[in-house]
Amino acid sequence: MIIAVDGPAASGKGTIARALARHYGLPHLDTGLLYRAVAVSVLREGRDPASEADALAACGFADSLLDDPELRTDEVGKAASVVSAHPPVRAALLERQRSFAQQPGGAVLDGRDIGTVIAPDADAKLFVKATPTIRAQRRHLELRKHGANPSLDKVLADIRTRDERDSHRSEAPMRQAEDAQVLDTSFLSIDAAIQRAIALVEARTRGAGGGAGQA
Ligand code: CDP
Ligand code: CDP
């Protein structure tokens, strides 16, 4: 069984994908980490994430940076969004994501283009969303936990910039696959969101209806 989980920053897709992987006993790949690893490499070399050549050169080093302590910082998230817009960077990371998805027994992957590009034949596709304000509040809380203290307005502006760039790039833009089920987590607790996600996957994979559209 292949489960594709897509959605914007802080929608809750990572939390949901991890929970689904645990529930079904499947391996999980957070594909954002691949783009983040490329970004770490570019930044550390003092290169420019907006340069296609610089970003492509960094792809070869991504594997060795997948456990890097800076992988999950906000600065790296922003640079990841910039490097991921270069089509050759996406091409360089495509095969390993596809083979992860197609391993025997199945897998759960989360990102932006799993249901549309990486695993268009996935058995279940969730598009996880939440309002920009709620996503900014979640990110703000996380940043404060890690000792940073940006204003909520700044975090919201960053979220909007990233949404805009990720949904309007030419290659594999973030969008809901036609056969995806939407899960709006804006007013759901983490536990409720996970239960809802499992119910949606069950509905799709056990032939109990399910259906696309608003959850
Ligand atoms: O956790 P968060 O949603 O903030 O970010 P992430 O999933 O780690 O992704 C970081 C950036 O990588 C995103 O803003 C996207 O630009 C890019 N990305 C992508 O283009 N395609 C994916 N499948 C996953 C991430
Ligand atoms: O992977 P993505 O960036 O989409 O989001 P995440 O890392 O799963 O969740 C972002 C933050 O929102 C985390 O701190 C989660 O604990 C929190 N969250 C929440 O408050 N309510 C939910 N229903 C889902 C996630």
PDB file of C-alpha atoms and ligand atoms in Angstrom:
ATOM      1  CA  MET A   1       0.000   0.000   0.000  1.00  0.00           C
ATOM      2  CA  ILE A   2       1.364   3.408  -0.995  1.00  0.00           C
ATOM      3  CA  ILE A   3       0.055   6.432   0.921  1.00  0.00           C
ATOM      4  CA  ALA A   4       0.796   9.929  -0.406  1.00  0.00           C
ATOM      5  CA  VAL A   5       0.498  12.865   1.999  1.00  0.00           C
ATOM      6  CA  ASP A   6       0.883  16.376   0.587  1.00  0.00           C
ATOM      7  CA  GLY A   7       0.251  19.863   1.886  1.00  0.00           C
ATOM      8  CA  PRO A   8       1.784  23.214   2.796  1.00  0.00           C
ATOM      9  CA  ALA A   9       4.147  24.034   5.667  1.00  0.00           C
ATOM     10  CA  ALA A  10       2.798  23.299   9.162  1.00  0.00           C
ATOM     11  CA  SER A  11      -0.435  21.792   7.842  1.00  0.00           C
ATOM     12  CA  GLY A  12       0.336  18.723   9.957  1.00  0.00           C
ATOM     13  CA  LYS A  13       1.302  16.421   7.060  1.00  0.00           C
ATOM     14  CA  GLY A  14       4.493  15.167   8.741  1.00  0.00           C
ATOM     15  CA  THR A  15       2.722  14.297  11.983  1.00  0.00           C
ATOM     16  CA  ILE A  16      -0.038  12.548  10.047  1.00  0.00           C
ATOM     17  CA  ALA A  17       2.351  10.683   7.722  1.00  0.00           C
ATOM     18  CA  ARG A  18       4.387   9.383  10.685  1.00  0.00           C
ATOM     19  CA  ALA A  19       1.217   8.242  12.456  1.00  0.00           C
ATOM     20  CA  LEU A  20      -0.075   6.474   9.328  1.00  0.00           C
ATOM     21  CA  ALA A  21       3.278   4.732   8.885  1.00  0.00           C
ATOM     22  CA  ARG A  22       3.127   3.523  12.490  1.00  0.00           C
ATOM     23  CA  HIS A  23      -0.505   2.455  12.172  1.00  0.00           C
ATOM     24  CA  TYR A  24       0.058   0.396   9.017  1.00  0.00           C
ATOM     25  CA  GLY A  25       3.619  -0.721   9.828  1.00  0.00           C
ATOM     26  CA  LEU A  26       5.011   0.971   6.702  1.00  0.00           C
ATOM     27  CA  PRO A  27       8.322   2.778   6.142  1.00  0.00           C
ATOM     28  CA  HIS A  28       8.047   6.577   5.936  1.00  0.00           C
ATOM     29  CA  LEU A  29       9.953   9.159   3.916  1.00  0.00           C
ATOM     30  CA  ASP A  30       9.745  12.889   4.688  1.00  0.00           C
ATOM     31  CA  THR A  31      10.688  14.123   1.203  1.00  0.00           C
ATOM     32  CA  GLY A  32      11.107  17.714   2.410  1.00  0.00           C
ATOM     33  CA  LEU A  33      14.273  16.536   4.155  1.00  0.00           C
ATOM     34  CA  LEU A  34      15.901  15.788   0.774  1.00  0.00           C
ATOM     35  CA  TYR A  35      15.370  19.373  -0.403  1.00  0.00           C
ATOM     36  CA  ARG A  36      16.451  20.640   3.009  1.00  0.00           C
ATOM     37  CA  ALA A  37      19.689  18.632   2.762  1.00  0.00           C
ATOM     38  CA  VAL A  38      20.442  20.213  -0.624  1.00  0.00           C
ATOM     39  CA  ALA A  39      19.758  23.619   0.932  1.00  0.00           C
ATOM     40  CA  VAL A  40      22.120  22.960   3.867  1.00  0.00           C
ATOM     41  CA  SER A  41      24.873  22.010   1.443  1.00  0.00           C
ATOM     42  CA  VAL A  42      24.351  25.148  -0.689  1.00  0.00           C
ATOM     43  CA  LEU A  43      24.292  27.475   2.332  1.00  0.00           C
ATOM     44  CA  ARG A  44      27.310  25.869   3.959  1.00  0.00           C
ATOM     45  CA  GLU A  45      29.374  26.251   0.800  1.00  0.00           C
ATOM     46  CA  GLY A  46      28.424  29.937   0.717  1.00  0.00           C
ATOM     47  CA  ARG A  47      26.564  29.368  -2.561  1.00  0.00           C
ATOM     48  CA  ASP A  48      23.327  30.889  -3.816  1.00  0.00           C
ATOM     49  CA  PRO A  49      20.126  28.783  -3.514  1.00  0.00           C
ATOM     50  CA  ALA A  50      18.646  30.773  -6.429  1.00  0.00           C
ATOM     51  CA  SER A  51      21.444  29.621  -8.736  1.00  0.00           C
ATOM     52  CA  GLU A  52      20.416  26.460 -10.550  1.00  0.00           C
ATOM     53  CA  ALA A  53      24.048  25.404 -11.070  1.00  0.00           C
ATOM     54  CA  ASP A  54      24.918  25.879  -7.380  1.00  0.00           C
ATOM     55  CA  ALA A  55      21.829  23.970  -6.248  1.00  0.00           C
ATOM     56  CA  LEU A  56      22.410  21.118  -8.690  1.00  0.00           C
ATOM     57  CA  ALA A  57      26.053  20.777  -7.625  1.00  0.00           C
ATOM     58  CA  ALA A  58      24.835  20.407  -4.024  1.00  0.00           C
ATOM     59  CA  CYS A  59      22.537  17.449  -4.809  1.00  0.00           C
ATOM     60  CA  GLY A  60      25.462  15.034  -4.709  1.00  0.00           C
ATOM     61  CA  PHE A  61      26.137  15.921  -1.062  1.00  0.00           C
ATOM     62  CA  ALA A  62      22.544  15.738   0.144  1.00  0.00           C
ATOM     63  CA  ASP A  63      22.768  12.122   1.339  1.00  0.00           C
ATOM     64  CA  SER A  64      25.542  12.866   3.799  1.00  0.00           C
ATOM     65  CA  LEU A  65      23.509  15.730   5.328  1.00  0.00           C
ATOM     66  CA  LEU A  66      20.254  13.930   6.077  1.00  0.00           C
ATOM     67  CA  ASP A  67      21.028  13.888   9.819  1.00  0.00           C
ATOM     68  CA  ASP A  68      22.411  17.395   9.954  1.00  0.00           C
ATOM     69  CA  PRO A  69      21.340  19.327  13.081  1.00  0.00           C
ATOM     70  CA  GLU A  70      20.435  22.394  10.978  1.00  0.00           C
ATOM     71  CA  LEU A  71      18.141  20.509   8.639  1.00  0.00           C
ATOM     72  CA  ARG A  72      14.928  21.652  10.311  1.00  0.00           C
ATOM     73  CA  THR A  73      15.704  25.333  10.838  1.00  0.00           C
ATOM     74  CA  ASP A  74      13.531  28.030   9.346  1.00  0.00           C
ATOM     75  CA  GLU A  75      16.358  29.456   7.251  1.00  0.00           C
ATOM     76  CA  VAL A  76      16.962  26.033   5.703  1.00  0.00           C
ATOM     77  CA  GLY A  77      13.210  25.618   5.031  1.00  0.00           C
ATOM     78  CA  LYS A  78      13.200  28.850   3.044  1.00  0.00           C
ATOM     79  CA  ALA A  79      16.326  27.905   1.077  1.00  0.00           C
ATOM     80  CA  ALA A  80      14.818  24.438   0.452  1.00  0.00           C
ATOM     81  CA  SER A  81      11.830  26.086  -1.176  1.00  0.00           C
ATOM     82  CA  VAL A  82      14.189  28.074  -3.436  1.00  0.00           C
ATOM     83  CA  VAL A  83      16.403  25.115  -4.481  1.00  0.00           C
ATOM     84  CA  SER A  84      13.345  22.887  -5.018  1.00  0.00           C
ATOM     85  CA  ALA A  85      12.014  25.206  -7.727  1.00  0.00           C
ATOM     86  CA  HIS A  86      14.926  24.295 -10.061  1.00  0.00           C
ATOM     87  CA  PRO A  87      13.719  21.483 -12.377  1.00  0.00           C
ATOM     88  CA  PRO A  88      17.159  19.711 -12.513  1.00  0.00           C
ATOM     89  CA  VAL A  89      17.224  19.555  -8.700  1.00  0.00           C
ATOM     90  CA  ARG A  90      13.802  17.895  -8.692  1.00  0.00           C
ATOM     91  CA  ALA A  91      14.970  15.491 -11.412  1.00  0.00           C
ATOM     92  CA  ALA A  92      18.079  14.585  -9.386  1.00  0.00           C
ATOM     93  CA  LEU A  93      15.940  13.617  -6.365  1.00  0.00           C
ATOM     94  CA  LEU A  94      13.110  11.926  -8.257  1.00  0.00           C
ATOM     95  CA  GLU A  95      14.377   8.371  -8.591  1.00  0.00           C
ATOM     96  CA  ARG A  96      15.155   7.752  -4.944  1.00  0.00           C
ATOM     97  CA  GLN A  97      11.681   8.979  -3.957  1.00  0.00           C
ATOM     98  CA  ARG A  98      10.026   6.769  -6.600  1.00  0.00           C
ATOM     99  CA  SER A  99      11.954   3.697  -5.530  1.00  0.00           C
ATOM    100  CA  PHE A 100      11.138   4.368  -1.884  1.00  0.00           C
ATOM    101  CA  ALA A 101       7.444   4.550  -2.840  1.00  0.00           C
ATOM    102  CA  GLN A 102       7.613   1.372  -4.896  1.00  0.00           C
ATOM    103  CA  GLN A 103       9.432  -0.845  -2.408  1.00  0.00           C
ATOM    104  CA  PRO A 104       7.723  -4.192  -1.739  1.00  0.00           C
ATOM    105  CA  GLY A 105       5.072  -3.878   0.961  1.00  0.00           C
ATOM    106  CA  GLY A 106       4.474  -0.195   0.369  1.00  0.00           C
ATOM    107  CA  ALA A 107       5.370   3.104   1.999  1.00  0.00           C
ATOM    108  CA  VAL A 108       4.129   6.444   3.273  1.00  0.00           C
ATOM    109  CA  LEU A 109       5.682   9.589   1.768  1.00  0.00           C
ATOM    110  CA  ASP A 110       4.929  13.203   2.598  1.00  0.00           C
ATOM    111  CA  GLY A 111       5.798  16.337   0.667  1.00  0.00           C
ATOM    112  CA  ARG A 112       4.300  18.601  -1.975  1.00  0.00           C
ATOM    113  CA  ASP A 113       4.161  16.478  -5.152  1.00  0.00           C
ATOM    114  CA  ILE A 114       3.782  12.904  -3.896  1.00  0.00           C
ATOM    115  CA  GLY A 115       0.227  12.362  -5.147  1.00  0.00           C
ATOM    116  CA  THR A 116       0.835  14.222  -8.409  1.00  0.00           C
ATOM    117  CA  VAL A 117       4.390  13.301  -9.509  1.00  0.00           C
ATOM    118  CA  ILE A 118       6.218  10.842  -7.235  1.00  0.00           C
ATOM    119  CA  ALA A 119       3.418   8.309  -6.716  1.00  0.00           C
ATOM    120  CA  PRO A 120       0.486   9.209  -8.994  1.00  0.00           C
ATOM    121  CA  ASP A 121      -0.825   5.630  -8.555  1.00  0.00           C
ATOM    122  CA  ALA A 122      -0.808   5.749  -4.748  1.00  0.00           C
ATOM    123  CA  ASP A 123      -3.594   3.759  -3.095  1.00  0.00           C
ATOM    124  CA  ALA A 124      -4.557   6.685  -0.886  1.00  0.00           C
ATOM    125  CA  LYS A 125      -3.745  10.382  -1.289  1.00  0.00           C
ATOM    126  CA  LEU A 126      -4.318  12.946   1.408  1.00  0.00           C
ATOM    127  CA  PHE A 127      -4.002  16.679   0.863  1.00  0.00           C
ATOM    128  CA  VAL A 128      -3.573  18.157   4.318  1.00  0.00           C
ATOM    129  CA  LYS A 129      -4.334  21.816   4.806  1.00  0.00           C
ATOM    130  CA  ALA A 130      -4.982  24.469   7.447  1.00  0.00           C
ATOM    131  CA  THR A 131      -5.467  28.237   7.255  1.00  0.00           C
ATOM    132  CA  PRO A 132      -2.276  30.305   6.876  1.00  0.00           C
ATOM    133  CA  THR A 133      -2.935  32.004  10.230  1.00  0.00           C
ATOM    134  CA  ILE A 134      -3.224  28.701  12.082  1.00  0.00           C
ATOM    135  CA  ARG A 135      -0.143  27.308  10.345  1.00  0.00           C
ATOM    136  CA  ALA A 136       1.781  30.452  11.289  1.00  0.00           C
ATOM    137  CA  GLN A 137       0.661  30.081  14.927  1.00  0.00           C
ATOM    138  CA  ARG A 138       1.898  26.469  14.947  1.00  0.00           C
ATOM    139  CA  ARG A 139       5.248  27.396  13.394  1.00  0.00           C
ATOM    140  CA  HIS A 140       5.604  30.353  15.756  1.00  0.00           C
ATOM    141  CA  LEU A 141       5.098  28.059  18.740  1.00  0.00           C
ATOM    142  CA  GLU A 142       7.713  25.614  17.406  1.00  0.00           C
ATOM    143  CA  LEU A 143      10.250  28.397  16.790  1.00  0.00           C
ATOM    144  CA  ARG A 144       9.748  29.753  20.304  1.00  0.00           C
ATOM    145  CA  LYS A 145      10.268  26.278  21.737  1.00  0.00           C
ATOM    146  CA  HIS A 146      13.620  26.259  19.977  1.00  0.00           C
ATOM    147  CA  GLY A 147      14.634  29.602  21.450  1.00  0.00           C
ATOM    148  CA  ALA A 148      13.874  31.892  18.477  1.00  0.00           C
ATOM    149  CA  ASN A 149      11.438  34.761  18.846  1.00  0.00           C
ATOM    150  CA  PRO A 150      10.290  36.135  15.488  1.00  0.00           C
ATOM    151  CA  SER A 151       7.000  38.081  15.414  1.00  0.00           C
ATOM    152  CA  LEU A 152       3.890  36.162  14.430  1.00  0.00           C
ATOM    153  CA  ASP A 153       3.469  38.560  11.492  1.00  0.00           C
ATOM    154  CA  LYS A 154       6.926  37.668  10.189  1.00  0.00           C
ATOM    155  CA  VAL A 155       6.210  33.931  10.455  1.00  0.00           C
ATOM    156  CA  LEU A 156       2.888  34.427   8.637  1.00  0.00           C
ATOM    157  CA  ALA A 157       4.590  36.445   5.884  1.00  0.00           C
ATOM    158  CA  ASP A 158       7.212  33.685   5.463  1.00  0.00           C
ATOM    159  CA  ILE A 159       4.488  31.014   5.264  1.00  0.00           C
ATOM    160  CA  ARG A 160       2.666  32.999   2.577  1.00  0.00           C
ATOM    161  CA  THR A 161       5.866  33.519   0.556  1.00  0.00           C
ATOM    162  CA  ARG A 162       6.682  29.814   0.723  1.00  0.00           C
ATOM    163  CA  ASP A 163       3.103  28.796  -0.256  1.00  0.00           C
ATOM    164  CA  GLU A 164       3.253  31.188  -3.187  1.00  0.00           C
ATOM    165  CA  ARG A 165       6.627  29.930  -4.444  1.00  0.00           C
ATOM    166  CA  ASP A 166       5.760  26.243  -3.925  1.00  0.00           C
ATOM    167  CA  SER A 167       2.415  26.510  -5.719  1.00  0.00           C
ATOM    168  CA  HIS A 168       3.557  28.597  -8.668  1.00  0.00           C
ATOM    169  CA  ARG A 169       6.835  27.003  -9.733  1.00  0.00           C
ATOM    170  CA  SER A 170       6.902  25.507 -13.224  1.00  0.00           C
ATOM    171  CA  GLU A 171       7.901  21.981 -12.202  1.00  0.00           C
ATOM    172  CA  ALA A 172       5.777  19.856  -9.865  1.00  0.00           C
ATOM    173  CA  PRO A 173       3.998  22.734  -8.121  1.00  0.00           C
ATOM    174  CA  MET A 174       2.208  21.974  -4.863  1.00  0.00           C
ATOM    175  CA  ARG A 175      -1.361  21.125  -5.745  1.00  0.00           C
ATOM    176  CA  GLN A 176      -4.068  18.759  -4.692  1.00  0.00           C
ATOM    177  CA  ALA A 177      -4.215  15.676  -6.936  1.00  0.00           C
ATOM    178  CA  GLU A 178      -7.623  15.216  -8.545  1.00  0.00           C
ATOM    179  CA  ASP A 179      -8.188  12.002  -6.630  1.00  0.00           C
ATOM    180  CA  ALA A 180      -6.849  13.301  -3.297  1.00  0.00           C
ATOM    181  CA  GLN A 181      -8.948  13.467  -0.153  1.00  0.00           C
ATOM    182  CA  VAL A 182      -8.723  16.815   1.632  1.00  0.00           C
ATOM    183  CA  LEU A 183      -8.055  16.886   5.355  1.00  0.00           C
ATOM    184  CA  ASP A 184      -8.382  20.336   6.932  1.00  0.00           C
ATOM    185  CA  THR A 185      -6.612  20.249  10.307  1.00  0.00           C
ATOM    186  CA  SER A 186      -7.297  23.903  11.197  1.00  0.00           C
ATOM    187  CA  PHE A 187      -9.624  23.033  14.044  1.00  0.00           C
ATOM    188  CA  LEU A 188      -8.539  19.478  14.784  1.00  0.00           C
ATOM    189  CA  SER A 189      -6.304  18.318  17.622  1.00  0.00           C
ATOM    190  CA  ILE A 190      -3.366  16.172  16.552  1.00  0.00           C
ATOM    191  CA  ASP A 191      -5.157  13.007  17.742  1.00  0.00           C
ATOM    192  CA  ALA A 192      -8.372  13.936  15.931  1.00  0.00           C
ATOM    193  CA  ALA A 193      -6.423  14.705  12.742  1.00  0.00           C
ATOM    194  CA  ILE A 194      -4.701  11.311  12.918  1.00  0.00           C
ATOM    195  CA  GLN A 195      -7.986   9.449  13.478  1.00  0.00           C
ATOM    196  CA  ARG A 196      -9.549  11.295  10.557  1.00  0.00           C
ATOM    197  CA  ALA A 197      -6.550  10.470   8.345  1.00  0.00           C
ATOM    198  CA  ILE A 198      -6.814   6.767   9.193  1.00  0.00           C
ATOM    199  CA  ALA A 199     -10.564   6.831   8.449  1.00  0.00           C
ATOM    200  CA  LEU A 200      -9.926   8.448   5.060  1.00  0.00           C
ATOM    201  CA  VAL A 201      -7.262   5.906   4.136  1.00  0.00           C
ATOM    202  CA  GLU A 202      -9.523   3.063   5.269  1.00  0.00           C
ATOM    203  CA  ALA A 203     -12.402   4.428   3.190  1.00  0.00           C
ATOM    204  CA  ARG A 204     -10.194   4.578   0.105  1.00  0.00           C
ATOM    205  CA  THR A 205      -8.386   1.283   0.493  1.00  0.00           C
ATOM    206  CA  ARG A 206     -11.194  -0.901   1.845  1.00  0.00           C
ATOM    207  CA  GLY A 207     -13.576   0.164  -0.913  1.00  0.00           C
ATOM    208  CA  ALA A 208     -15.972   1.757   1.585  1.00  0.00           C
ATOM    209  CA  GLY A 209     -16.568   4.840  -0.520  1.00  0.00           C
ATOM    210  CA  GLY A 210     -14.351   7.619   0.758  1.00  0.00           C
ATOM    211  CA  GLY A 211     -14.674   9.977  -2.174  1.00  0.00           C
ATOM    212  CA  ALA A 212     -12.676  13.061  -2.985  1.00  0.00           C
ATOM    213  CA  GLY A 213     -13.461  16.432  -1.526  1.00  0.00           C
ATOM    214  CA  GLN A 214     -13.643  18.185   1.770  1.00  0.00           C
ATOM    215  CA  ALA A 215     -13.181  15.925   4.768  1.00  0.00           C
TER     216      ALA A 215
HETATM  217  O1  CDP B   1       7.991  20.965   7.037  1.00  0.00           O
HETATM  218  P1  CDP B   1       7.693  22.026   6.027  1.00  0.00           P
HETATM  219  O2  CDP B   1       6.365  21.819   5.371  1.00  0.00           O
HETATM  220  O3  CDP B   1       7.919  23.401   6.514  1.00  0.00           O
HETATM  221  O4  CDP B   1       8.763  21.900   4.856  1.00  0.00           O
HETATM  222  P2  CDP B   1       9.318  20.619   4.150  1.00  0.00           P
HETATM  223  O5  CDP B   1       8.228  19.632   3.879  1.00  0.00           O
HETATM  224  O6  CDP B   1      10.499  20.158   4.890  1.00  0.00           O
HETATM  225  O7  CDP B   1       9.762  21.184   2.723  1.00  0.00           O
HETATM  226  C1  CDP B   1      10.703  22.237   2.579  1.00  0.00           C
HETATM  227  C2  CDP B   1      10.571  22.739   1.155  1.00  0.00           C
HETATM  228  O8  CDP B   1      10.967  21.692   0.263  1.00  0.00           O
HETATM  229  C3  CDP B   1       9.162  23.106   0.717  1.00  0.00           C
HETATM  230  O9  CDP B   1       8.835  24.460   0.961  1.00  0.00           O
HETATM  231  C4  CDP B   1       9.150  22.794  -0.768  1.00  0.00           C
HETATM  232  O10 CDP B   1       9.591  23.893  -1.539  1.00  0.00           O
HETATM  233  C5  CDP B   1      10.190  21.700  -0.916  1.00  0.00           C
HETATM  234  N1  CDP B   1       9.560  20.393  -1.149  1.00  0.00           N
HETATM  235  C6  CDP B   1       9.180  20.098  -2.444  1.00  0.00           C
HETATM  236  O11 CDP B   1       9.319  20.937  -3.327  1.00  0.00           O
HETATM  237  N2  CDP B   1       8.662  18.882  -2.753  1.00  0.00           N
HETATM  238  C7  CDP B   1       8.490  17.957  -1.799  1.00  0.00           C
HETATM  239  N3  CDP B   1       8.000  16.759  -2.140  1.00  0.00           N
HETATM  240  C8  CDP B   1       8.846  18.249  -0.469  1.00  0.00           C
HETATM  241  C9  CDP B   1       9.367  19.482  -0.168  1.00  0.00           C
HETATM  242  O1  CDP B   2       4.909  18.479   8.264  1.00  0.00           O
HETATM  243  P1  CDP B   2       4.219  19.808   8.383  1.00  0.00           P
HETATM  244  O2  CDP B   2       5.151  20.973   8.252  1.00  0.00           O
HETATM  245  O3  CDP B   2       3.035  19.925   7.476  1.00  0.00           O
HETATM  246  O4  CDP B   2       3.578  19.903   9.827  1.00  0.00           O
HETATM  247  P2  CDP B   2       3.929  19.129  11.182  1.00  0.00           P
HETATM  248  O5  CDP B   2       5.377  19.246  11.466  1.00  0.00           O
HETATM  249  O6  CDP B   2       3.312  17.774  11.183  1.00  0.00           O
HETATM  250  O7  CDP B   2       3.089  20.010  12.203  1.00  0.00           O
HETATM  251  C1  CDP B   2       3.418  21.360  12.432  1.00  0.00           C
HETATM  252  C2  CDP B   2       3.086  21.706  13.881  1.00  0.00           C
HETATM  253  O8  CDP B   2       1.679  21.743  14.055  1.00  0.00           O
HETATM  254  C3  CDP B   2       3.637  20.680  14.879  1.00  0.00           C
HETATM  255  O9  CDP B   2       4.129  21.379  15.997  1.00  0.00           O
HETATM  256  C4  CDP B   2       2.401  19.877  15.245  1.00  0.00           C
HETATM  257  O10 CDP B   2       2.468  19.358  16.533  1.00  0.00           O
HETATM  258  C5  CDP B   2       1.298  20.911  15.140  1.00  0.00           C
HETATM  259  N1  CDP B   2      -0.038  20.361  14.805  1.00  0.00           N
HETATM  260  C6  CDP B   2      -1.134  20.789  15.485  1.00  0.00           C
HETATM  261  O11 CDP B   2      -0.995  21.628  16.373  1.00  0.00           O
HETATM  262  N2  CDP B   2      -2.386  20.306  15.194  1.00  0.00           N
HETATM  263  C7  CDP B   2      -2.569  19.404  14.233  1.00  0.00           C
HETATM  264  N3  CDP B   2      -3.804  18.943  13.970  1.00  0.00           N
HETATM  265  C8  CDP B   2      -1.446  18.965  13.485  1.00  0.00           C
HETATM  266  C9  CDP B   2      -0.173  19.470  13.785  1.00  0.00           C
END
